[in-house]
mmCIF file of C-alpha atoms in Angstrom:
data_model
loop_
_atom_site.group_PDB
_atom_site.id
_atom_site.type_symbol
_atom_site.label_atom_id
_atom_site.label_comp_id
_atom_site.label_asym_id
_atom_site.label_seq_id
_atom_site.Cartn_x
_atom_site.Cartn_y
_atom_site.Cartn_z
ATOM 1 C CA MET A 1 0.000 0.000 0.000
ATOM 2 C CA ARG A 2 1.291 3.492 -0.854
ATOM 3 C CA ASP A 3 -0.383 6.798 0.082
ATOM 4 C CA GLY A 4 -3.524 4.925 1.133
ATOM 5 C CA ALA A 5 -3.851 3.073 -2.197
ATOM 6 C CA TYR A 6 -2.860 -0.455 -3.149
ATOM 7 C CA VAL A 7 -0.075 -0.914 -5.672
ATOM 8 C CA GLN A 8 0.274 -4.291 -7.341
ATOM 9 C CA ALA A 9 4.042 -4.439 -7.620
ATOM 10 C CA VAL A 10 4.044 -8.075 -8.759
ATOM 11 C CA GLY A 11 1.055 -9.967 -10.119
ATOM 12 C CA GLY A 12 0.362 -13.335 -11.692
ATOM 13 C CA VAL A 13 4.043 -14.323 -11.792
ATOM 14 C CA ARG A 14 4.750 -18.023 -12.278
ATOM 15 C CA PHE A 15 7.987 -19.787 -13.198
ATOM 16 C CA ASP A 16 10.147 -22.715 -12.160
ATOM 17 C CA LEU A 17 13.881 -22.876 -11.647
ATOM 18 C CA ALA A 18 15.715 -26.187 -11.583
ATOM 19 C CA ALA A 19 19.059 -27.034 -10.040
ATOM 20 C CA GLY A 20 21.858 -26.510 -12.531
ATOM 21 C CA GLU A 21 20.047 -23.617 -14.212
ATOM 22 C CA CYS A 22 20.287 -19.835 -14.429
ATOM 23 C CA LEU A 23 17.102 -17.870 -15.053
ATOM 24 C CA ALA A 24 17.599 -14.190 -15.889
ATOM 25 C CA LEU A 25 14.720 -11.912 -14.897
ATOM 26 C CA VAL A 26 15.030 -8.751 -16.989
ATOM 27 C CA GLY A 27 13.061 -5.546 -17.510
ATOM 28 C CA GLU A 28 13.105 -1.796 -16.959
ATOM 29 C CA SER A 29 13.594 -0.329 -13.486
ATOM 30 C CA GLY A 30 10.367 -0.260 -11.489
ATOM 31 C CA CYS A 31 8.737 -3.265 -13.141
ATOM 32 C CA GLY A 32 8.737 -5.352 -9.933
ATOM 33 C CA LYS A 33 11.886 -7.492 -10.268
ATOM 34 C CA SER A 34 13.444 -6.541 -6.935
ATOM 35 C CA VAL A 35 10.095 -6.715 -5.141
ATOM 36 C CA LEU A 36 9.851 -10.332 -6.260
ATOM 37 C CA ALA A 37 13.287 -11.102 -4.785
ATOM 38 C CA SER A 38 12.376 -9.380 -1.517
ATOM 39 C CA ALA A 39 9.137 -11.384 -1.301
ATOM 40 C CA LEU A 40 11.011 -14.670 -1.646
ATOM 41 C CA LEU A 41 13.188 -13.786 1.358
ATOM 42 C CA GLY A 42 10.512 -12.171 3.513
ATOM 43 C CA LEU A 43 12.094 -8.735 3.222
ATOM 44 C CA LEU A 44 9.043 -6.733 2.148
ATOM 45 C CA PRO A 45 7.708 -3.913 4.364
ATOM 46 C CA GLY A 46 5.082 -4.744 6.944
ATOM 47 C CA ASN A 47 2.200 -3.276 4.945
ATOM 48 C CA ALA A 48 2.824 -5.575 1.968
ATOM 49 C CA GLU A 49 0.348 -8.333 1.169
ATOM 50 C CA ILE A 50 1.457 -11.595 -0.440
ATOM 51 C CA ALA A 51 -0.614 -14.340 -2.064
ATOM 52 C CA GLY A 52 0.535 -17.549 -3.713
ATOM 53 C CA SER A 53 3.418 -19.903 -2.985
ATOM 54 C CA ALA A 54 7.132 -20.232 -3.699
ATOM 55 C CA LEU A 55 8.422 -23.735 -3.033
ATOM 56 C CA ALA A 56 12.126 -24.290 -2.343
ATOM 57 C CA GLY A 57 13.177 -27.730 -1.176
ATOM 58 C CA GLY A 58 9.668 -28.457 0.069
ATOM 59 C CA LEU A 59 9.391 -25.197 2.029
ATOM 60 C CA ASP A 60 6.946 -22.483 0.982
ATOM 61 C CA LEU A 61 9.036 -19.327 1.283
ATOM 62 C CA LEU A 62 6.010 -17.032 1.116
ATOM 63 C CA ALA A 63 4.304 -18.790 4.028
ATOM 64 C CA ALA A 64 7.386 -19.207 6.246
ATOM 65 C CA ASP A 65 7.550 -17.211 9.469
ATOM 66 C CA GLU A 66 10.380 -14.824 10.304
ATOM 67 C CA CYS A 67 12.101 -17.291 12.622
ATOM 68 C CA THR A 68 12.256 -19.945 9.891
ATOM 69 C CA LEU A 69 13.452 -17.443 7.321
ATOM 70 C CA ALA A 70 16.175 -16.099 9.603
ATOM 71 C CA ARG A 71 17.457 -19.442 10.887
ATOM 72 C CA THR A 72 17.085 -21.845 7.957
ATOM 73 C CA VAL A 73 16.471 -19.883 4.747
ATOM 74 C CA ARG A 74 18.509 -16.692 4.400
ATOM 75 C CA GLY A 75 22.083 -17.559 3.554
ATOM 76 C CA ARG A 76 21.472 -21.293 3.930
ATOM 77 C CA ARG A 77 18.743 -22.241 1.458
ATOM 78 C CA VAL A 78 18.662 -18.914 -0.360
ATOM 79 C CA GLY A 79 21.598 -16.539 -0.739
ATOM 80 C CA LEU A 80 21.125 -12.905 -1.741
ATOM 81 C CA VAL A 81 23.347 -10.500 -3.632
ATOM 82 C CA PRO A 82 21.446 -7.300 -2.775
ATOM 83 C CA GLN A 83 20.692 -4.427 -5.103
ATOM 84 C CA SER A 84 21.766 -1.922 -2.434
ATOM 85 C CA PRO A 85 24.829 -3.413 -0.722
ATOM 86 C CA ALA A 86 25.305 -0.438 1.615
ATOM 87 C CA ALA A 87 22.043 -1.370 3.332
ATOM 88 C CA HIS A 88 23.249 -4.951 3.925
ATOM 89 C CA LEU A 89 26.775 -4.271 5.154
ATOM 90 C CA THR A 90 27.305 -3.459 8.843
ATOM 91 C CA PRO A 91 28.837 0.050 8.839
ATOM 92 C CA VAL A 92 30.917 -0.317 12.033
ATOM 93 C CA ARG A 93 32.645 -3.586 11.092
ATOM 94 C CA THR A 94 35.306 -4.360 8.514
ATOM 95 C CA VAL A 95 34.590 -6.450 5.474
ATOM 96 C CA ARG A 96 36.904 -9.157 6.824
ATOM 97 C CA SER A 97 35.029 -9.435 10.118
ATOM 98 C CA GLN A 98 31.693 -9.685 8.312
ATOM 99 C CA LEU A 99 33.005 -12.384 5.999
ATOM 100 C CA GLU A 100 34.477 -14.336 8.916
ATOM 101 C CA GLU A 101 31.205 -14.121 10.836
ATOM 102 C CA THR A 102 29.313 -15.423 7.804
ATOM 103 C CA VAL A 103 31.795 -18.270 7.376
ATOM 104 C CA ARG A 104 31.338 -19.219 11.050
ATOM 105 C CA GLU A 105 27.557 -19.200 10.758
ATOM 106 C CA LEU A 106 27.254 -21.093 7.484
ATOM 107 C CA THR A 107 30.218 -23.456 7.248
ATOM 108 C CA GLY A 108 31.146 -24.453 10.784
ATOM 109 C CA VAL A 109 34.722 -23.135 10.480
ATOM 110 C CA ARG A 110 35.107 -21.354 13.823
ATOM 111 C CA ARG A 111 38.539 -19.797 14.256
ATOM 112 C CA GLY A 112 42.183 -19.626 13.341
ATOM 113 C CA PRO A 113 43.927 -19.777 9.959
ATOM 114 C CA ARG A 114 41.127 -21.816 8.344
ATOM 115 C CA LEU A 115 38.590 -19.105 9.156
ATOM 116 C CA ARG A 116 40.831 -16.360 7.807
ATOM 117 C CA ALA A 117 41.588 -18.380 4.660
ATOM 118 C CA ALA A 118 37.898 -19.123 4.026
ATOM 119 C CA ALA A 119 37.017 -15.436 4.289
ATOM 120 C CA GLU A 120 39.813 -14.489 1.908
ATOM 121 C CA GLU A 121 38.740 -17.213 -0.533
ATOM 122 C CA ALA A 122 35.191 -15.820 -0.549
ATOM 123 C CA ALA A 123 36.565 -12.344 -1.251
ATOM 124 C CA GLU A 124 38.673 -13.668 -4.113
ATOM 125 C CA ARG A 125 35.655 -15.396 -5.684
ATOM 126 C CA ALA A 126 33.908 -12.024 -5.855
ATOM 127 C CA ALA A 127 37.020 -10.210 -7.125
ATOM 128 C CA PHE A 128 37.184 -8.238 -3.885
ATOM 129 C CA PRO A 129 40.828 -7.128 -3.359
ATOM 130 C CA ALA A 130 42.544 -8.595 -0.299
ATOM 131 C CA GLY A 131 44.078 -5.204 0.473
ATOM 132 C CA HIS A 132 40.625 -3.780 1.221
ATOM 133 C CA LEU A 133 39.403 -6.514 3.569
ATOM 134 C CA ASP A 134 40.240 -4.514 6.687
ATOM 135 C CA ARG A 135 38.304 -1.476 5.531
ATOM 136 C CA HIS A 136 34.845 -0.440 6.681
ATOM 137 C CA PRO A 137 31.937 -0.150 4.208
ATOM 138 C CA HIS A 138 32.075 3.663 4.149
ATOM 139 C CA GLU A 139 35.658 3.431 2.886
ATOM 140 C CA LEU A 140 34.603 1.451 -0.192
ATOM 141 C CA SER A 141 33.453 2.640 -3.601
ATOM 142 C CA GLY A 142 30.055 1.513 -4.820
ATOM 143 C CA GLY A 143 31.642 -1.174 -6.962
ATOM 144 C CA LEU A 144 33.733 -2.514 -4.072
ATOM 145 C CA ALA A 145 30.695 -2.570 -1.794
ATOM 146 C CA GLN A 146 28.861 -4.571 -4.451
ATOM 147 C CA ARG A 147 31.709 -7.080 -4.599
ATOM 148 C CA ALA A 148 31.788 -7.352 -0.799
ATOM 149 C CA ALA A 149 28.069 -8.146 -0.767
ATOM 150 C CA THR A 150 28.596 -10.726 -3.506
ATOM 151 C CA ALA A 151 31.354 -12.386 -1.476
ATOM 152 C CA LEU A 152 29.036 -12.644 1.532
ATOM 153 C CA ALA A 153 26.309 -14.216 -0.601
ATOM 154 C CA LEU A 154 28.639 -16.857 -2.024
ATOM 155 C CA VAL A 155 29.922 -18.123 1.339
ATOM 156 C CA GLY A 156 27.186 -20.636 2.080
ATOM 157 C CA ASP A 157 26.867 -22.111 -1.431
ATOM 158 C CA ALA A 158 23.091 -21.908 -0.963
ATOM 159 C CA PRO A 159 20.934 -24.120 -3.228
ATOM 160 C CA LEU A 160 19.305 -20.970 -4.615
ATOM 161 C CA LEU A 161 21.218 -17.751 -5.176
ATOM 162 C CA LEU A 162 19.261 -14.558 -5.846
ATOM 163 C CA ALA A 163 21.486 -11.969 -7.493
ATOM 164 C CA ASP A 164 19.645 -8.641 -7.627
ATOM 165 C CA GLU A 165 21.494 -6.300 -10.004
ATOM 166 C CA PRO A 166 24.875 -7.786 -8.979
ATOM 167 C CA THR A 167 26.841 -5.790 -11.582
ATOM 168 C CA THR A 168 25.801 -2.298 -10.433
ATOM 169 C CA GLY A 169 28.783 0.064 -10.383
ATOM 170 C CA LEU A 170 31.189 -2.378 -12.051
ATOM 171 C CA ASP A 171 33.135 -1.815 -15.249
ATOM 172 C CA ARG A 172 32.665 -4.284 -18.097
ATOM 173 C CA ASP A 173 35.635 -6.493 -17.203
ATOM 174 C CA LEU A 174 34.397 -6.854 -13.623
ATOM 175 C CA VAL A 175 30.834 -7.394 -14.842
ATOM 176 C CA GLU A 176 32.009 -10.383 -16.841
ATOM 177 C CA ARG A 177 34.142 -11.724 -13.994
ATOM 178 C CA THR A 178 31.278 -11.349 -11.513
ATOM 179 C CA VAL A 179 28.637 -13.058 -13.627
ATOM 180 C CA ASP A 180 31.068 -15.821 -14.544
ATOM 181 C CA GLU A 181 31.624 -16.488 -10.841
ATOM 182 C CA LEU A 182 27.881 -16.486 -10.252
ATOM 183 C CA ARG A 183 27.569 -18.984 -13.086
ATOM 184 C CA ARG A 184 30.186 -21.210 -11.427
ATOM 185 C CA HIS A 185 27.980 -21.250 -8.317
ATOM 186 C CA ILE A 186 25.445 -23.303 -10.271
ATOM 187 C CA GLY A 187 25.788 -27.044 -9.801
ATOM 188 C CA ALA A 188 23.921 -30.305 -9.494
ATOM 189 C CA GLU A 189 22.107 -28.956 -6.424
ATOM 190 C CA ARG A 190 22.331 -25.186 -6.976
ATOM 191 C CA ALA A 191 20.488 -22.668 -9.144
ATOM 192 C CA LEU A 192 20.752 -18.944 -9.865
ATOM 193 C CA LEU A 193 18.060 -16.320 -10.314
ATOM 194 C CA LEU A 194 19.774 -13.327 -11.926
ATOM 195 C CA ILE A 195 17.756 -10.109 -11.698
ATOM 196 C CA THR A 196 19.236 -7.536 -14.020
ATOM 197 C CA HIS A 197 18.722 -4.818 -16.597
ATOM 198 C CA ASP A 198 22.122 -5.715 -18.089
ATOM 199 C CA LEU A 199 21.108 -7.820 -21.080
ATOM 200 C CA ALA A 200 24.728 -8.494 -22.011
ATOM 201 C CA ALA A 201 25.287 -10.085 -18.596
ATOM 202 C CA ALA A 202 22.100 -12.119 -18.981
ATOM 203 C CA GLU A 203 23.136 -13.312 -22.428
ATOM 204 C CA ARG A 204 26.529 -14.364 -21.080
ATOM 205 C CA ILE A 205 25.289 -16.794 -18.404
ATOM 206 C CA ALA A 206 21.518 -17.401 -18.574
ATOM 207 C CA ASP A 207 19.841 -20.633 -19.652
ATOM 208 C CA ARG A 208 16.397 -19.036 -19.777
ATOM 209 C CA VAL A 209 15.100 -15.476 -19.783
ATOM 210 C CA ALA A 210 11.948 -14.106 -18.139
ATOM 211 C CA VAL A 211 10.950 -10.607 -19.240
ATOM 212 C CA MET A 212 8.971 -8.537 -16.742
ATOM 213 C CA TYR A 213 6.870 -5.506 -17.584
ATOM 214 C CA ALA A 214 4.550 -3.542 -15.286
ATOM 215 C CA SER A 215 4.513 -6.213 -12.545
ATOM 216 C CA ARG A 216 3.999 -9.232 -14.830
ATOM 217 C CA ILE A 217 6.090 -11.671 -16.803
ATOM 218 C CA VAL A 218 5.347 -11.090 -20.482
ATOM 219 C CA GLU A 219 7.796 -13.571 -22.012
ATOM 220 C CA LEU A 220 9.618 -16.696 -20.875
ATOM 221 C CA ALA A 221 12.078 -18.191 -23.341
ATOM 222 C CA GLU A 222 15.247 -20.194 -23.789
ATOM 223 C CA ALA A 223 18.186 -17.777 -23.742
ATOM 224 C CA ALA A 224 19.642 -19.068 -27.026
ATOM 225 C CA ALA A 225 16.357 -18.415 -28.844
ATOM 226 C CA PHE A 226 15.766 -15.089 -27.086
ATOM 227 C CA PHE A 227 19.152 -13.571 -27.889
ATOM 228 C CA GLY A 228 19.563 -15.376 -31.207
ATOM 229 C CA ASP A 229 17.102 -16.869 -33.641
ATOM 230 C CA PRO A 230 14.127 -16.376 -33.723
ATOM 231 C CA GLY A 231 14.538 -13.692 -31.038
ATOM 232 C CA PRO A 232 11.969 -12.287 -28.587
ATOM 233 C CA ARG A 233 8.294 -12.751 -29.382
ATOM 234 C CA HIS A 234 6.769 -10.033 -27.190
ATOM 235 C CA PRO A 235 7.042 -6.521 -28.713
ATOM 236 C CA TYR A 236 8.354 -5.133 -25.416
ATOM 237 C CA ALA A 237 11.054 -7.804 -25.166
ATOM 238 C CA ARG A 238 12.047 -7.167 -28.768
ATOM 239 C CA GLY A 239 12.211 -3.450 -27.981
ATOM 240 C CA LEU A 240 14.591 -4.094 -25.079
ATOM 241 C CA LEU A 241 17.043 -5.811 -27.404
ATOM 242 C CA ASP A 242 16.620 -3.232 -30.166
ATOM 243 C CA ALA A 243 17.544 -0.485 -27.687
ATOM 244 C CA LEU A 244 21.027 -1.948 -27.152
ATOM 245 C CA PRO A 245 23.940 0.021 -28.653
ATOM 246 C CA ASP A 246 25.216 -3.020 -30.537
ATOM 247 C CA ARG A 247 21.809 -3.574 -32.119
ATOM 248 C CA GLU A 248 19.468 -0.896 -33.492
ATOM 249 C CA PHE A 249 20.051 1.543 -30.575
ATOM 250 C CA THR A 250 16.387 2.548 -30.810
ATOM 251 C CA PRO A 251 14.624 3.342 -27.512
ATOM 252 C CA ILE A 252 11.127 2.133 -26.761
ATOM 253 C CA PRO A 253 8.766 5.123 -27.081
ATOM 254 C CA GLY A 254 6.749 6.286 -24.113
ATOM 255 C CA MET A 255 6.921 5.344 -20.455
ATOM 256 C CA PRO A 256 5.685 2.342 -18.441
ATOM 257 C CA PRO A 257 2.367 2.798 -16.620
ATOM 258 C CA GLU A 258 2.274 3.512 -12.903
ATOM 259 C CA LEU A 259 1.881 0.276 -10.967
ATOM 260 C CA GLY A 260 -0.916 1.895 -8.981
ATOM 261 C CA ALA A 261 -2.873 2.658 -12.158
ATOM 262 C CA LEU A 262 -2.403 -0.337 -14.451
ATOM 263 C CA PRO A 263 -4.778 -0.556 -17.402
ATOM 264 C CA ALA A 264 -7.352 -3.327 -17.548
ATOM 265 C CA GLY A 265 -5.877 -4.709 -20.772
ATOM 266 C CA CYS A 266 -2.323 -5.127 -22.009
ATOM 267 C CA ALA A 267 -0.067 -2.793 -20.003
ATOM 268 C CA PHE A 268 2.243 -2.310 -22.998
ATOM 269 C CA ALA A 269 -0.484 -1.415 -25.535
ATOM 270 C CA ALA A 270 0.012 2.361 -25.252
ATOM 271 C CA ARG A 271 3.664 1.967 -26.349
ATOM 272 C CA CYS A 272 3.153 -0.782 -28.915
ATOM 273 C CA ASP A 273 2.913 -0.340 -32.696
ATOM 274 C CA ARG A 274 1.147 -3.700 -32.997
ATOM 275 C CA ALA A 275 -1.726 -2.906 -30.611
ATOM 276 C CA THR A 276 -5.340 -3.347 -31.736
ATOM 277 C CA ASP A 277 -8.729 -3.270 -30.034
ATOM 278 C CA THR A 278 -8.056 -6.840 -28.887
ATOM 279 C CA CYS A 279 -5.398 -5.500 -26.555
ATOM 280 C CA ALA A 280 -8.094 -3.987 -24.333
ATOM 281 C CA ILE A 281 -8.217 -7.507 -22.869
ATOM 282 C CA ARG A 282 -5.218 -8.524 -20.759
ATOM 283 C CA PRO A 283 -3.373 -11.385 -22.474
ATOM 284 C CA ALA A 284 -2.454 -14.483 -20.497
ATOM 285 C CA LEU A 285 1.022 -15.990 -20.582
ATOM 286 C CA ALA A 286 0.546 -18.821 -23.068
ATOM 287 C CA ASP A 287 3.239 -20.713 -24.946
ATOM 288 C CA GLY A 288 5.837 -18.488 -23.311
ATOM 289 C CA VAL A 289 4.432 -15.095 -24.308
ATOM 290 C CA ALA A 290 1.670 -12.797 -22.984
ATOM 291 C CA CYS A 291 0.659 -11.001 -26.168
ATOM 292 C CA HIS A 292 -2.284 -11.034 -28.581
ATOM 293 C CA HIS A 293 0.066 -10.189 -31.463
ATOM 294 C CA PRO A 294 3.453 -11.785 -30.777
ATOM 295 C CA ALA A 295 6.205 -10.668 -33.111
ATOM 296 C CA THR A 296 6.427 -13.995 -34.932
ATOM 297 C CA VAL A 297 2.717 -13.923 -35.819
ATOM 298 C CA PRO A 298 1.576 -11.678 -38.724
ATOM 299 C CA LEU A 299 -0.511 -8.704 -37.646
ATOM 300 C CA GLU A 300 -4.100 -9.083 -38.947
ATOM 301 C CA ALA A 301 -5.222 -5.481 -38.593
ATOM 302 C CA PRO A 302 -3.566 -2.061 -38.291
ATOM 303 C CA ARG A 303 -3.565 -0.221 -35.026
ATOM 304 C CA ALA A 304 -6.896 1.495 -34.398
#
C-alpha cells in the first residue's frame, strides 16, 4: 500500500527454476523485479500483502515465518546479492570481520587460519581485493561494496542464489568476472536467479530469460532463442534488445504505466505499434508469451 492506495508491484508471476540452471529476470527499473526477490526472502515492508506460494526444497518461502526465514532460509537455502549493498553491510565492522562471521555461521569453520583463509577465498571469488578486507563499508566505492556483498552471498553455497542487479557500479571487465563467478555457483544442487537490466550479462550466463513488464512476466524463453534466432516474441522484449547500442540503438517510445494505475488490458499497448482493439483484454502468458500479437505472428489489422 502506498499513500492509502494499493499498488500491485508483482502480479500473476509463475515460473520454475531447476538445479543446474540460471534464469535471468530482466526488464526496466520499477517493473517489480526486486520486489519479487524481496518477497522470496521475507524482506518486504510490513504493509505488503502476499498471495501464492514459492516452493524451495519443500518449504513455501512465502508462508514461512520470520524465525524460519532467519534461521534456515537466508544464507542457507537462499543466498542474496542485494541491489543496495550499503544497506546490507554493517557500517561499524570491517569487510573481513563480516566475511568471517558469515563463514562461522554457514560453514562451521570457527577460528584460526582456516577461518581467515575461508574469508579471503570468498573475497577472491567475488574479485574483492585482499588489500581492502580490513576497511569499513564507508571506505569502499560503490563497486567494491557490491563485490563485498557478492562475497558474503557466495559463502554458504546456498541451493538458490538470488542476485539482484549484482553488476551495479562495475566496469565491463568486472561485470564479466562477476557473472562468470555467479555462473560457477550453479551445480547439481544449486540454481541462480539473476535479476538484471544488463542484457549483455544475462546473455553471457543465462539458460532461460523471463521478461517482466509492469509487474507481470510477459515472455519466458530459452536464452539461445531469445538472444539469437528467432529472437523475442513479445514486442516489449524485442524493444529491449533493439535499444542496445550493438543492435538498433532505438529506444522504446513512451513510459511504463504507474503500478498503482495499471490498465485493464495489455499494459504495454500504449507503447506498442502492434496494438489493436483486442489488446483492451489482458493477455495471459501462453506458450511463453503474454501477447495477442506476438512478433512472430503476422498482424491481422492495423492499429486502431
